[in-house]
PDB file of C-alpha atoms (C1' of nucleotides) in Angstrom:
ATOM      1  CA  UNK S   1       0.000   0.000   0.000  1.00  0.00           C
ATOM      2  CA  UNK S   2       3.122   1.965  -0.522  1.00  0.00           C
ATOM      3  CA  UNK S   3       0.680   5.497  -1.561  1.00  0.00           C
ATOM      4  CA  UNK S   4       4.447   7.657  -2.931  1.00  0.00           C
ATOM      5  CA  UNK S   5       4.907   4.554  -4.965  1.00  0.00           C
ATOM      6  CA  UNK S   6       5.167   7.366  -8.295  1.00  0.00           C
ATOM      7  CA  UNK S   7       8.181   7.222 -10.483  1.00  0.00           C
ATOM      8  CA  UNK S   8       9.822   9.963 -11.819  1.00  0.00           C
ATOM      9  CA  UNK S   9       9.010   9.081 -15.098  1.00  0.00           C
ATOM     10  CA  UNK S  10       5.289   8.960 -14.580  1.00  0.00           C
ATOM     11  CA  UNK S  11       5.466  12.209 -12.897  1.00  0.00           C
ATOM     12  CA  UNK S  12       6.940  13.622 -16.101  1.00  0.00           C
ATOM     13  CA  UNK S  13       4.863  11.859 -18.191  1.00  0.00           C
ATOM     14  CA  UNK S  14       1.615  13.640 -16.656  1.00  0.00           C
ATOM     15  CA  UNK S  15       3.151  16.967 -16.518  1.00  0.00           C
ATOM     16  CA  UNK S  16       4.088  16.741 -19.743  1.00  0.00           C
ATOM     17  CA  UNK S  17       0.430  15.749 -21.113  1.00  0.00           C
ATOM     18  CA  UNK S  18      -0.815  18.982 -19.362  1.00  0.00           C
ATOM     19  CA  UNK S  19       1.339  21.016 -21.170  1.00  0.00           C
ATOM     20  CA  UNK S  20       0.644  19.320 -24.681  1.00  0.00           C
ATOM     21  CA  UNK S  21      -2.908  20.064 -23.847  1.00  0.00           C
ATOM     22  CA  UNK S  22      -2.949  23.436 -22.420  1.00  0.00           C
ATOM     23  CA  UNK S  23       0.899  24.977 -24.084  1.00  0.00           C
ATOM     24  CA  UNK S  24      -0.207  26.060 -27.298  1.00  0.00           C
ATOM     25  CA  UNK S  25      -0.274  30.114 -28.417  1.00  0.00           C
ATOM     26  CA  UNK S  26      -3.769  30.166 -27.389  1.00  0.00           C
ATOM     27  CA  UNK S  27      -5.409  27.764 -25.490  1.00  0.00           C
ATOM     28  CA  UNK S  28      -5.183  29.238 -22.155  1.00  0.00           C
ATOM     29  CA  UNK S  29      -6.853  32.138 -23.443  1.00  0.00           C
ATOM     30  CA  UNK S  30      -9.843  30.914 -25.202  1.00  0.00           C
ATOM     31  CA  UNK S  31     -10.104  28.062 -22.370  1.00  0.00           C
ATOM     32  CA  UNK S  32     -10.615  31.168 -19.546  1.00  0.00           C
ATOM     33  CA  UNK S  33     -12.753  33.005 -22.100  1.00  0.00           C
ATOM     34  CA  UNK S  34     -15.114  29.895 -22.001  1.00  0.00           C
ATOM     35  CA  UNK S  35     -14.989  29.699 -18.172  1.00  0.00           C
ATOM     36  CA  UNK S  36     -16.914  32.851 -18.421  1.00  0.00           C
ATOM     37  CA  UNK S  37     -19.537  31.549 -20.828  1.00  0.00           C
ATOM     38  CA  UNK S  38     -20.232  29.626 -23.963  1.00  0.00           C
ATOM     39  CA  UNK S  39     -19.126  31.162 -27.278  1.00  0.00           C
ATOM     40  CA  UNK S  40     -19.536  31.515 -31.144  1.00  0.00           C
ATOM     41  CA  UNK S  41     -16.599  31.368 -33.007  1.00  0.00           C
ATOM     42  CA  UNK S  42     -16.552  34.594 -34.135  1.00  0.00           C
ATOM     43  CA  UNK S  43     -17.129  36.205 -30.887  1.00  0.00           C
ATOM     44  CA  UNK S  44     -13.872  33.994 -29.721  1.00  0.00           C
ATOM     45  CA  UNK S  45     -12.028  35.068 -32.606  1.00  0.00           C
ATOM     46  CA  UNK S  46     -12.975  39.214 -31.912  1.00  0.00           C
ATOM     47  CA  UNK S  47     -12.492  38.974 -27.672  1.00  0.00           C
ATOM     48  CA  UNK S  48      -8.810  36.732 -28.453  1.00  0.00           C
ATOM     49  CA  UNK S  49      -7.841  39.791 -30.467  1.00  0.00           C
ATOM     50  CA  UNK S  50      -4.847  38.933 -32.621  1.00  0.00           C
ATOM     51  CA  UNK S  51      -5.560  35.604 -33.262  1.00  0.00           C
ATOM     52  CA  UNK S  52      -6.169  34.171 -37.193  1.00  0.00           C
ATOM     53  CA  UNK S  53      -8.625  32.479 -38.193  1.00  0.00           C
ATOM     54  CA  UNK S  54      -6.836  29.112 -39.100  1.00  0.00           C
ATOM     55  CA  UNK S  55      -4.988  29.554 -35.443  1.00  0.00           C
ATOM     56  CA  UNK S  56      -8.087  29.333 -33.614  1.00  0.00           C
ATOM     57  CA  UNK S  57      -9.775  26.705 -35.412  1.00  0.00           C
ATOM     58  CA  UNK S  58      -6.218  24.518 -34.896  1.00  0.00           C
ATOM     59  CA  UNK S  59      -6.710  25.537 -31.032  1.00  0.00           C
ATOM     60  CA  UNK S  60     -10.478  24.793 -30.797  1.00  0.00           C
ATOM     61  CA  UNK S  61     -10.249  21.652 -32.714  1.00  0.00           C
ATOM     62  CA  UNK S  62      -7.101  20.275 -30.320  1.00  0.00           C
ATOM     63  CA  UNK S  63      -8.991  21.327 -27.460  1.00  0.00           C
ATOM     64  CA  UNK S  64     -11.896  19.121 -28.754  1.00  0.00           C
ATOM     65  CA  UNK S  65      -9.853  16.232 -29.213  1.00  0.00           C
ATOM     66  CA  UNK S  66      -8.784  16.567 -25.494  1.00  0.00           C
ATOM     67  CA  UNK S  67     -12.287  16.794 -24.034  1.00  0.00           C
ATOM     68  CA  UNK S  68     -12.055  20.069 -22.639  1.00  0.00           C
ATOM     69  CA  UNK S  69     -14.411  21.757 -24.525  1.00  0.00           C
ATOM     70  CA  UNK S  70     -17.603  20.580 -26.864  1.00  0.00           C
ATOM     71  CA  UNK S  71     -18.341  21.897 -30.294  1.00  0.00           C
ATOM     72  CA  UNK S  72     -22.440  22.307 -30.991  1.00  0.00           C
ATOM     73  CA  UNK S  73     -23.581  23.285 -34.361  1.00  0.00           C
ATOM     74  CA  UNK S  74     -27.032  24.747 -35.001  1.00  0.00           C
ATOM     75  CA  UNK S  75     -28.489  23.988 -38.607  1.00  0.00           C
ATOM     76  CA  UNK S  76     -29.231  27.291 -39.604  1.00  0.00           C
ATOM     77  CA  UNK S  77     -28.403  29.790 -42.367  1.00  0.00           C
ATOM     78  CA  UNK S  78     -26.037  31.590 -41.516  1.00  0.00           C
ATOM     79  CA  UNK S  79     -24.644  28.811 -39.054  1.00  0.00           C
ATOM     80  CA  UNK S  80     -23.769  28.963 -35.959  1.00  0.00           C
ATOM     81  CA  UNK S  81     -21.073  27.033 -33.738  1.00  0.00           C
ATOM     82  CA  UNK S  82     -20.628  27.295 -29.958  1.00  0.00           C
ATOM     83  CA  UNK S  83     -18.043  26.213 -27.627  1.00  0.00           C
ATOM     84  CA  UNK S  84     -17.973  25.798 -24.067  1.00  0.00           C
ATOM     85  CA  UNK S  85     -16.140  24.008 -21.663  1.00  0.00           C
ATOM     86  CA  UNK S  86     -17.055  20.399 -20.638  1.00  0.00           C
ATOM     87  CA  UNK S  87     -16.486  19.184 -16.919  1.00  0.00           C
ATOM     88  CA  UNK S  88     -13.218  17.772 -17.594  1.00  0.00           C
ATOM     89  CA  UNK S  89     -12.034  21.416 -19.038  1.00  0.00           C
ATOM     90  CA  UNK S  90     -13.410  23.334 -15.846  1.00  0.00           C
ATOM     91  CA  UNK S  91     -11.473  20.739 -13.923  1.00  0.00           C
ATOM     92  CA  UNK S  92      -7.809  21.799 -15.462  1.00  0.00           C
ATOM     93  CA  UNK S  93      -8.937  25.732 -14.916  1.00  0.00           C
ATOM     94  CA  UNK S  94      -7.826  23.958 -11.414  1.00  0.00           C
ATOM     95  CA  UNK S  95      -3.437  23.132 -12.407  1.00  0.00           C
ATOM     96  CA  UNK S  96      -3.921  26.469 -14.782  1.00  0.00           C
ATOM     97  CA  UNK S  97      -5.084  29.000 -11.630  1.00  0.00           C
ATOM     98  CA  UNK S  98      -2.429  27.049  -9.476  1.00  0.00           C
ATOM     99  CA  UNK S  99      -0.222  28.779 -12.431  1.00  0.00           C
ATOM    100  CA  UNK S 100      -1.738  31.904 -12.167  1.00  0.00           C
ATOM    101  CA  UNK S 101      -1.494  31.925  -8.156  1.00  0.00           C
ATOM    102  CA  UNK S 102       2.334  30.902  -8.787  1.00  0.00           C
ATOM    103  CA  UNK S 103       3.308  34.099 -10.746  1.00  0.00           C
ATOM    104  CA  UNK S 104       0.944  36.585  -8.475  1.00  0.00           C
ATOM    105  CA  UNK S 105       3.075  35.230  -5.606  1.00  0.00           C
ATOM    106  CA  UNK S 106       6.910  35.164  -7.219  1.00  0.00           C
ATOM    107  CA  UNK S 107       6.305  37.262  -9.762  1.00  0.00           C
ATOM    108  CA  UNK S 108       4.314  40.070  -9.184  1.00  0.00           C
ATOM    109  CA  UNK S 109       6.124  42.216 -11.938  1.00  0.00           C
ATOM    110  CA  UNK S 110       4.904  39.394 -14.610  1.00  0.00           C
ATOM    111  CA  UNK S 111       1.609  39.914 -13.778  1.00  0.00           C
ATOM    112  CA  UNK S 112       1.366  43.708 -13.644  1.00  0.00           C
ATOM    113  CA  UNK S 113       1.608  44.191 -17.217  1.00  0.00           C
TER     114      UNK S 113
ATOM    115  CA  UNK Z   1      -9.764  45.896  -0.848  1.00  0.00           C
ATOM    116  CA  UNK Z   2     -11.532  43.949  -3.315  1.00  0.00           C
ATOM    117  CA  UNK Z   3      -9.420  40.509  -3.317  1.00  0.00           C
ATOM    118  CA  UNK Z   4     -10.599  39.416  -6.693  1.00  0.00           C
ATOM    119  CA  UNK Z   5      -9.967  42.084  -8.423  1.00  0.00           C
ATOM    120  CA  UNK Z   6      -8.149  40.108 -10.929  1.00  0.00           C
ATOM    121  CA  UNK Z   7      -9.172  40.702 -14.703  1.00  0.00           C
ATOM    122  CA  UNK Z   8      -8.870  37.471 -17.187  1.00  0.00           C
ATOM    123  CA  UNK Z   9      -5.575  39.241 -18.810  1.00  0.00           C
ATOM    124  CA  UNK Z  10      -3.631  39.179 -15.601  1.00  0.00           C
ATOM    125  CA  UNK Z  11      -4.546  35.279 -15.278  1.00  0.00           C
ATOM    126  CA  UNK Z  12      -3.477  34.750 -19.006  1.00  0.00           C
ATOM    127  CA  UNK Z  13      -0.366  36.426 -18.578  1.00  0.00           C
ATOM    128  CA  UNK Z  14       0.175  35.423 -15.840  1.00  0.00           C
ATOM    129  CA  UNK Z  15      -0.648  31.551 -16.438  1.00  0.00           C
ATOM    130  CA  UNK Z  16       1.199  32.141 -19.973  1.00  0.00           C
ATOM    131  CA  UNK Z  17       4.315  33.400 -18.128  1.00  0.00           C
ATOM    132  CA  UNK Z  18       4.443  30.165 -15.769  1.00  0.00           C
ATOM    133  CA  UNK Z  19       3.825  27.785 -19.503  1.00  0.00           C
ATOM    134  CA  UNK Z  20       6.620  29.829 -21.194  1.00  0.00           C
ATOM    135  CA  UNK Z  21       8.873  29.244 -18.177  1.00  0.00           C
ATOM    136  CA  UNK Z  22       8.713  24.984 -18.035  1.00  0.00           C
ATOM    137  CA  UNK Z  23       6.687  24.656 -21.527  1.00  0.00           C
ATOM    138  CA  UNK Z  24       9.811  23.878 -23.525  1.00  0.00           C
ATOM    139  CA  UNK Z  25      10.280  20.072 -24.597  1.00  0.00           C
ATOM    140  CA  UNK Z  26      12.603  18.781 -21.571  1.00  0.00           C
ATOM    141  CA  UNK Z  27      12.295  21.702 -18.933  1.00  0.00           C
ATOM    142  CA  UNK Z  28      10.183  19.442 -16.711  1.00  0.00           C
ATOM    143  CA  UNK Z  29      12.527  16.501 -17.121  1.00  0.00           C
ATOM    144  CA  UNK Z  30      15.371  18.483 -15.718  1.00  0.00           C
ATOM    145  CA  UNK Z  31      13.230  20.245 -12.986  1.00  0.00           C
ATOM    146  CA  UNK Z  32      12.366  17.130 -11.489  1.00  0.00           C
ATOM    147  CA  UNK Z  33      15.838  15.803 -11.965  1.00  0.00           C
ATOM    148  CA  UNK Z  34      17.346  18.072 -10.049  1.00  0.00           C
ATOM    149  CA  UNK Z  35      14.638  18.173  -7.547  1.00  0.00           C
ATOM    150  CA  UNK Z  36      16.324  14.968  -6.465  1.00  0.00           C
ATOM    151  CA  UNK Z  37      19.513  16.179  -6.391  1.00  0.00           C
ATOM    152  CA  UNK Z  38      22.210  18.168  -7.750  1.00  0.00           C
ATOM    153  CA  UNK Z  39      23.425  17.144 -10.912  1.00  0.00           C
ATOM    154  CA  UNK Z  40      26.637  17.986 -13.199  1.00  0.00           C
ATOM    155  CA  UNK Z  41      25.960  18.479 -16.573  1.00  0.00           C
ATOM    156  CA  UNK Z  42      27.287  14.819 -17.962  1.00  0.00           C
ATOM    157  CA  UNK Z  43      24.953  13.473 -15.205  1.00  0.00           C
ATOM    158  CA  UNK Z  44      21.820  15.164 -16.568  1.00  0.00           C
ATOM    159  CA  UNK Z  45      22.704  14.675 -20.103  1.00  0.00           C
ATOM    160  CA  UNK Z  46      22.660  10.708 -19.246  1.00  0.00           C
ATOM    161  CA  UNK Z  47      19.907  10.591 -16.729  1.00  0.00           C
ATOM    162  CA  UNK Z  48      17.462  12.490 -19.077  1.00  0.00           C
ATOM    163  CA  UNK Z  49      18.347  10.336 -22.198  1.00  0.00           C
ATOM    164  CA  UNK Z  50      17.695  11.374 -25.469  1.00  0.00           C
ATOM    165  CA  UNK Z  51      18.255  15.142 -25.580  1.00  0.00           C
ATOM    166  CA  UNK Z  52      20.605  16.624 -27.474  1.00  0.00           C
ATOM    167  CA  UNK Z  53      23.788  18.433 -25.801  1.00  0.00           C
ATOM    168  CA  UNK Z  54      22.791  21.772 -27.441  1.00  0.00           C
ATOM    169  CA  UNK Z  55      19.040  21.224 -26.442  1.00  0.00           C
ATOM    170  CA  UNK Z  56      20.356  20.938 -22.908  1.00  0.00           C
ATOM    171  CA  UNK Z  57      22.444  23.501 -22.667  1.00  0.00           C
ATOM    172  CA  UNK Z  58      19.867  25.929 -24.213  1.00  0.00           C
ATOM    173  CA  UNK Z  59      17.012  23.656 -21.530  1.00  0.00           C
ATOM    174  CA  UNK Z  60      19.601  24.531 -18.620  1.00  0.00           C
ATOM    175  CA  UNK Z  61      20.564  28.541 -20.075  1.00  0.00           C
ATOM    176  CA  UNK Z  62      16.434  29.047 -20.191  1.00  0.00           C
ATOM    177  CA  UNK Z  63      15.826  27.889 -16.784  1.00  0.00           C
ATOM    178  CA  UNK Z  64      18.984  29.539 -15.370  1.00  0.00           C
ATOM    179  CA  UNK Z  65      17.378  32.785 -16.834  1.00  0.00           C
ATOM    180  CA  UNK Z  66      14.525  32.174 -15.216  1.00  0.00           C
ATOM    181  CA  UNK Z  67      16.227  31.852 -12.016  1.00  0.00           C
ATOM    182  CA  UNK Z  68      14.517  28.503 -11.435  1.00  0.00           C
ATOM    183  CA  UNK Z  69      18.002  26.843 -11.505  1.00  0.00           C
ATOM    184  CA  UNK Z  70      21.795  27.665 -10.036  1.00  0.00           C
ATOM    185  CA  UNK Z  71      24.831  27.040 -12.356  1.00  0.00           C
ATOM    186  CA  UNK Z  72      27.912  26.502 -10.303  1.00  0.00           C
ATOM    187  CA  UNK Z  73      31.115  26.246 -11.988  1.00  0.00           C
ATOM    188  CA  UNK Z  74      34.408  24.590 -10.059  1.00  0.00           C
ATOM    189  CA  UNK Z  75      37.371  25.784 -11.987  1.00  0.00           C
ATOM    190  CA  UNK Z  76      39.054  22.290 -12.122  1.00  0.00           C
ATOM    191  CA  UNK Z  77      40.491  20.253 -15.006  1.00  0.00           C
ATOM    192  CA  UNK Z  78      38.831  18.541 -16.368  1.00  0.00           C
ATOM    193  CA  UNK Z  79      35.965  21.051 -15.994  1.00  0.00           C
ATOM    194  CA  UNK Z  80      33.071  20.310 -13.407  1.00  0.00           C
ATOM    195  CA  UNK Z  81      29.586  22.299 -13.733  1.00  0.00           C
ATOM    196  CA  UNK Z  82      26.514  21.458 -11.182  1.00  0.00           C
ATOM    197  CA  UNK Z  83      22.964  22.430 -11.970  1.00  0.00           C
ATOM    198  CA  UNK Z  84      20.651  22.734  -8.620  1.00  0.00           C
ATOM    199  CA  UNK Z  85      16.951  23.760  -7.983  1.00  0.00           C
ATOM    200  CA  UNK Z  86      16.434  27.716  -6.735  1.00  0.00           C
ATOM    201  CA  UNK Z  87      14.120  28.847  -4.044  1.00  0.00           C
ATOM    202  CA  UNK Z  88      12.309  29.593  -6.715  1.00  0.00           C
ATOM    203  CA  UNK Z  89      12.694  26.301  -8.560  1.00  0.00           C
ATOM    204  CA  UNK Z  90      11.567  24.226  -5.893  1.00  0.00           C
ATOM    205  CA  UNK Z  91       8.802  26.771  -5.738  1.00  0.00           C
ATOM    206  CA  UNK Z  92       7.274  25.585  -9.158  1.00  0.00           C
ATOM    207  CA  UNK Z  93       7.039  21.879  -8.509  1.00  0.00           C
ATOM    208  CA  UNK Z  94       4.100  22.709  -6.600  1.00  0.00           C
ATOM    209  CA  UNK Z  95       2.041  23.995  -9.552  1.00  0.00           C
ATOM    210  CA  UNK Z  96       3.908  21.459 -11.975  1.00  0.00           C
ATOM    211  CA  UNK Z  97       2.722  18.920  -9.236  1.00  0.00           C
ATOM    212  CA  UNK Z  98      -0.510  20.074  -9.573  1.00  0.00           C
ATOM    213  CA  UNK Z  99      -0.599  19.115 -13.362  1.00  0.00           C
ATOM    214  CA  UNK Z 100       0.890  15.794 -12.550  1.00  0.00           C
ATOM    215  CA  UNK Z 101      -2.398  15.158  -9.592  1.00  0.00           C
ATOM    216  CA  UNK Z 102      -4.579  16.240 -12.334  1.00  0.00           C
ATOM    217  CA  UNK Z 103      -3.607  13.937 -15.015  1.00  0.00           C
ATOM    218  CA  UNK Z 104      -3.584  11.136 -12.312  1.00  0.00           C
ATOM    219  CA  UNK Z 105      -7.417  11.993 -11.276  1.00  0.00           C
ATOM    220  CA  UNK Z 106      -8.618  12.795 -14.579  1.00  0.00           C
ATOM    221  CA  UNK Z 107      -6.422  11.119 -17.190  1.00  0.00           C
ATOM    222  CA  UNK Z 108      -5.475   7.728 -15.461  1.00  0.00           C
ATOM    223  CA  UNK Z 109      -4.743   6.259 -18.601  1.00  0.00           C
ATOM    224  CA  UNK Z 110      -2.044   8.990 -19.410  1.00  0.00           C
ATOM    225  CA  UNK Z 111      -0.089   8.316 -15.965  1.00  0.00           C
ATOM    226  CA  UNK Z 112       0.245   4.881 -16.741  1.00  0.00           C
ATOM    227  CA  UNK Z 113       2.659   4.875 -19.355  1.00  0.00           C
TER     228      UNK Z 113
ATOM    229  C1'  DC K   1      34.112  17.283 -19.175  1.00  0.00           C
ATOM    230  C1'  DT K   2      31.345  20.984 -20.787  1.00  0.00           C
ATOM    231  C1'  DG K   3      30.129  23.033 -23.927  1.00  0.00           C
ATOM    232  C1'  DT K   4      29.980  25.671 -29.214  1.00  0.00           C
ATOM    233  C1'  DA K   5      29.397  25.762 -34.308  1.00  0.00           C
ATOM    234  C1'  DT K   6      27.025  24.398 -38.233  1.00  0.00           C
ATOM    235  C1'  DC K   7      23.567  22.532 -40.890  1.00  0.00           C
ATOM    236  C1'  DC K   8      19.006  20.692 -41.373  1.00  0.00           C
ATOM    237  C1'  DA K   9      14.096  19.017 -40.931  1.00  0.00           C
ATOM    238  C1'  DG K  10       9.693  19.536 -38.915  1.00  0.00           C
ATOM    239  C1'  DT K  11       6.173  22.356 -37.097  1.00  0.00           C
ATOM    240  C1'  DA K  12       3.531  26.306 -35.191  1.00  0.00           C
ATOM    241  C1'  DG K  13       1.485  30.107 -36.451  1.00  0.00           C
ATOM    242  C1'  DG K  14       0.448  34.390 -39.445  1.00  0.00           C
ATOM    243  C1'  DA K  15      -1.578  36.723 -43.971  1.00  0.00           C
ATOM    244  C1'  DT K  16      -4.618  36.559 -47.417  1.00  0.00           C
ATOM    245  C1'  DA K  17      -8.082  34.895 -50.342  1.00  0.00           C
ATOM    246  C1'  DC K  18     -11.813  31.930 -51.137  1.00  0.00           C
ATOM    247  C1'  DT K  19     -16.230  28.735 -50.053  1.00  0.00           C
ATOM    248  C1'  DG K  20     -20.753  26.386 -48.435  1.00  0.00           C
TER     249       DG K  20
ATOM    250  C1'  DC T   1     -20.990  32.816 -40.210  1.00  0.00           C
ATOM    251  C1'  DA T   2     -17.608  29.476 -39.859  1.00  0.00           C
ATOM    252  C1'  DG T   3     -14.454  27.828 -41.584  1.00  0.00           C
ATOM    253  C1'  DT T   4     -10.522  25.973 -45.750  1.00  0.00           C
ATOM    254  C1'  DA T   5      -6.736  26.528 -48.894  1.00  0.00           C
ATOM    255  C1'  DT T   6      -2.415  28.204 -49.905  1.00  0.00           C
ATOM    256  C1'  DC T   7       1.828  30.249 -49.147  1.00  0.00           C
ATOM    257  C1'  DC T   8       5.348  31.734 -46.132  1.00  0.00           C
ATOM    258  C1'  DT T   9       8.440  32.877 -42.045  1.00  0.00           C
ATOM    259  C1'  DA T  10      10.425  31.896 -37.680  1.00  0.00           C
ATOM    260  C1'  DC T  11      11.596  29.034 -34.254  1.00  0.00           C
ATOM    261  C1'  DT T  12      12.572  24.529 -31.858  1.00  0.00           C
ATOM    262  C1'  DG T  13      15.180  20.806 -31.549  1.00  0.00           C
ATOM    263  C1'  DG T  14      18.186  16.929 -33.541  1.00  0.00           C
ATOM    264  C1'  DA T  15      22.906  15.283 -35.665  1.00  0.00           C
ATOM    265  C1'  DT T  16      27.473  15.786 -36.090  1.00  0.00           C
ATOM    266  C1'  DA T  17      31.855  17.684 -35.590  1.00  0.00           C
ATOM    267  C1'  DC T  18      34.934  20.492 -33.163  1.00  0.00           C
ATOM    268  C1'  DA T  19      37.107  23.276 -29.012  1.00  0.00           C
ATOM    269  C1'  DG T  20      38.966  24.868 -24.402  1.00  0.00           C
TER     270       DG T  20
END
DNA sequence: CTGTATCCAGTAGGATACTG
DNA sequence: CAGTATCCTACTGGATACAG
C-alpha cells in the first residue's frame, strides 16, 4: 500500500500531457474566455484579439480532441457554432489558476503588465 | 480591498508566463531531476536520455534565466559544472505537481505509461 | 568534461483569399 | 458565419563535428 509509490518518469509523463494540452499560443486564453460563458466562433475570434482564423480553429479543434471543450452546431443559415467548456475542461482551470497563483506570488512584476 | 480584483488578462499572462517558463520540450525533465539532487551536466545529459547536448544547454541557459536553476562552476580540469533547484525552482514543482495530480485523477490512462 | 558551431528538418502560427 | 486553402516565415530541436 506503498501510496508515494510514483516514479519519476510517470510524474513527467503527466506533466508533460498537461502542457501538450494546455501549451499552445492560445489555449489558455480561449479556455478562460469559455470559463466565463459559452461562445460563437466569431465572438472567440474578436475577444482573443490577434488571433487568425486558421490559429483558432487549430486551437479549438485540439482542445476538442482533449475533451475540454464541446463543439455544438445549429443547422441554420447563416450557421452557428458554440463552444464551451465540458467538466473535464473546468477541472484543469484547477493546475492552470495554481499557475496563475504561482506568478501573483513570485512574480508580481509578470503579472502587472 | 476587493481581493478578486483580478481581470482574465492578468490570469493569461500570468498563467502564460508560468507555460513559457517549463513549456519547452525537456524543462520538466530536468526540474524534477534536479529536484532529487544536484546534478553535473554529464549526469543530466545521461539521466534524461535522449536530448541533445545543445538542447540541454539551451534547456539549462532558459531555466537559469529564469532563475529557477543555479549554475555553479568549479574551476578544475577537467571542468566540473553542477545544476541545482532555486528557491524559486523548488517553488514551481508545486504547480507542476498540480498538473501531474490532475492527469492522475482525470487522465489515469495517461499516468500509466 | 562541458560546452559551441554548423547545418538541417519539422512544425507552429500568421496573412490573405476563397467557399458552403 | 464558420471555416478551408495556400503560401510563407520563424523558431525549436536533432545530428554531427569540433574546441577549451
Amino acid at each position: 500500500m506503498s501510496a508515494d509509490n510514483v516514479t519519476d518518469l510517470q510524474m513527467i509523463r503527466g506533466t508533460r500531457t498537461v502542457l501538450d494540452m494546455v501549451g499552445s499560443k492560445w489555449s489558455v486564453d480561449v479556455l478562460y474566455l469559455l470559463a466565463s460563458g459559452t461562445r460563437r466562433y466569431s465572438e472567440i475570434f474578436y475577444e482573443v484579439g490577434e488571433i487568425s482564423k486558421k490559429t483558432l480553429t487549430q486551437t479549438l479543434r485540439s482542445l476538442e480532441r482533449d475533451g475540454l471543450i464541446a463543439r455544438r452546431v445549429f443547422a441554420e443559415v447563416p450557421p452557428k457554432v458554440e463552444y464551451s467548456l465540458t467538466p473535464l475542461g473546468w477541472s484543469i482551470t484547477g493546475p492552470l489558476m495554481a499557475m496563475y497563483e504561482w506568478t501573483a506570488e513570485h512574480m508580481p512584476d509578470a503579472a502587472a503588465a
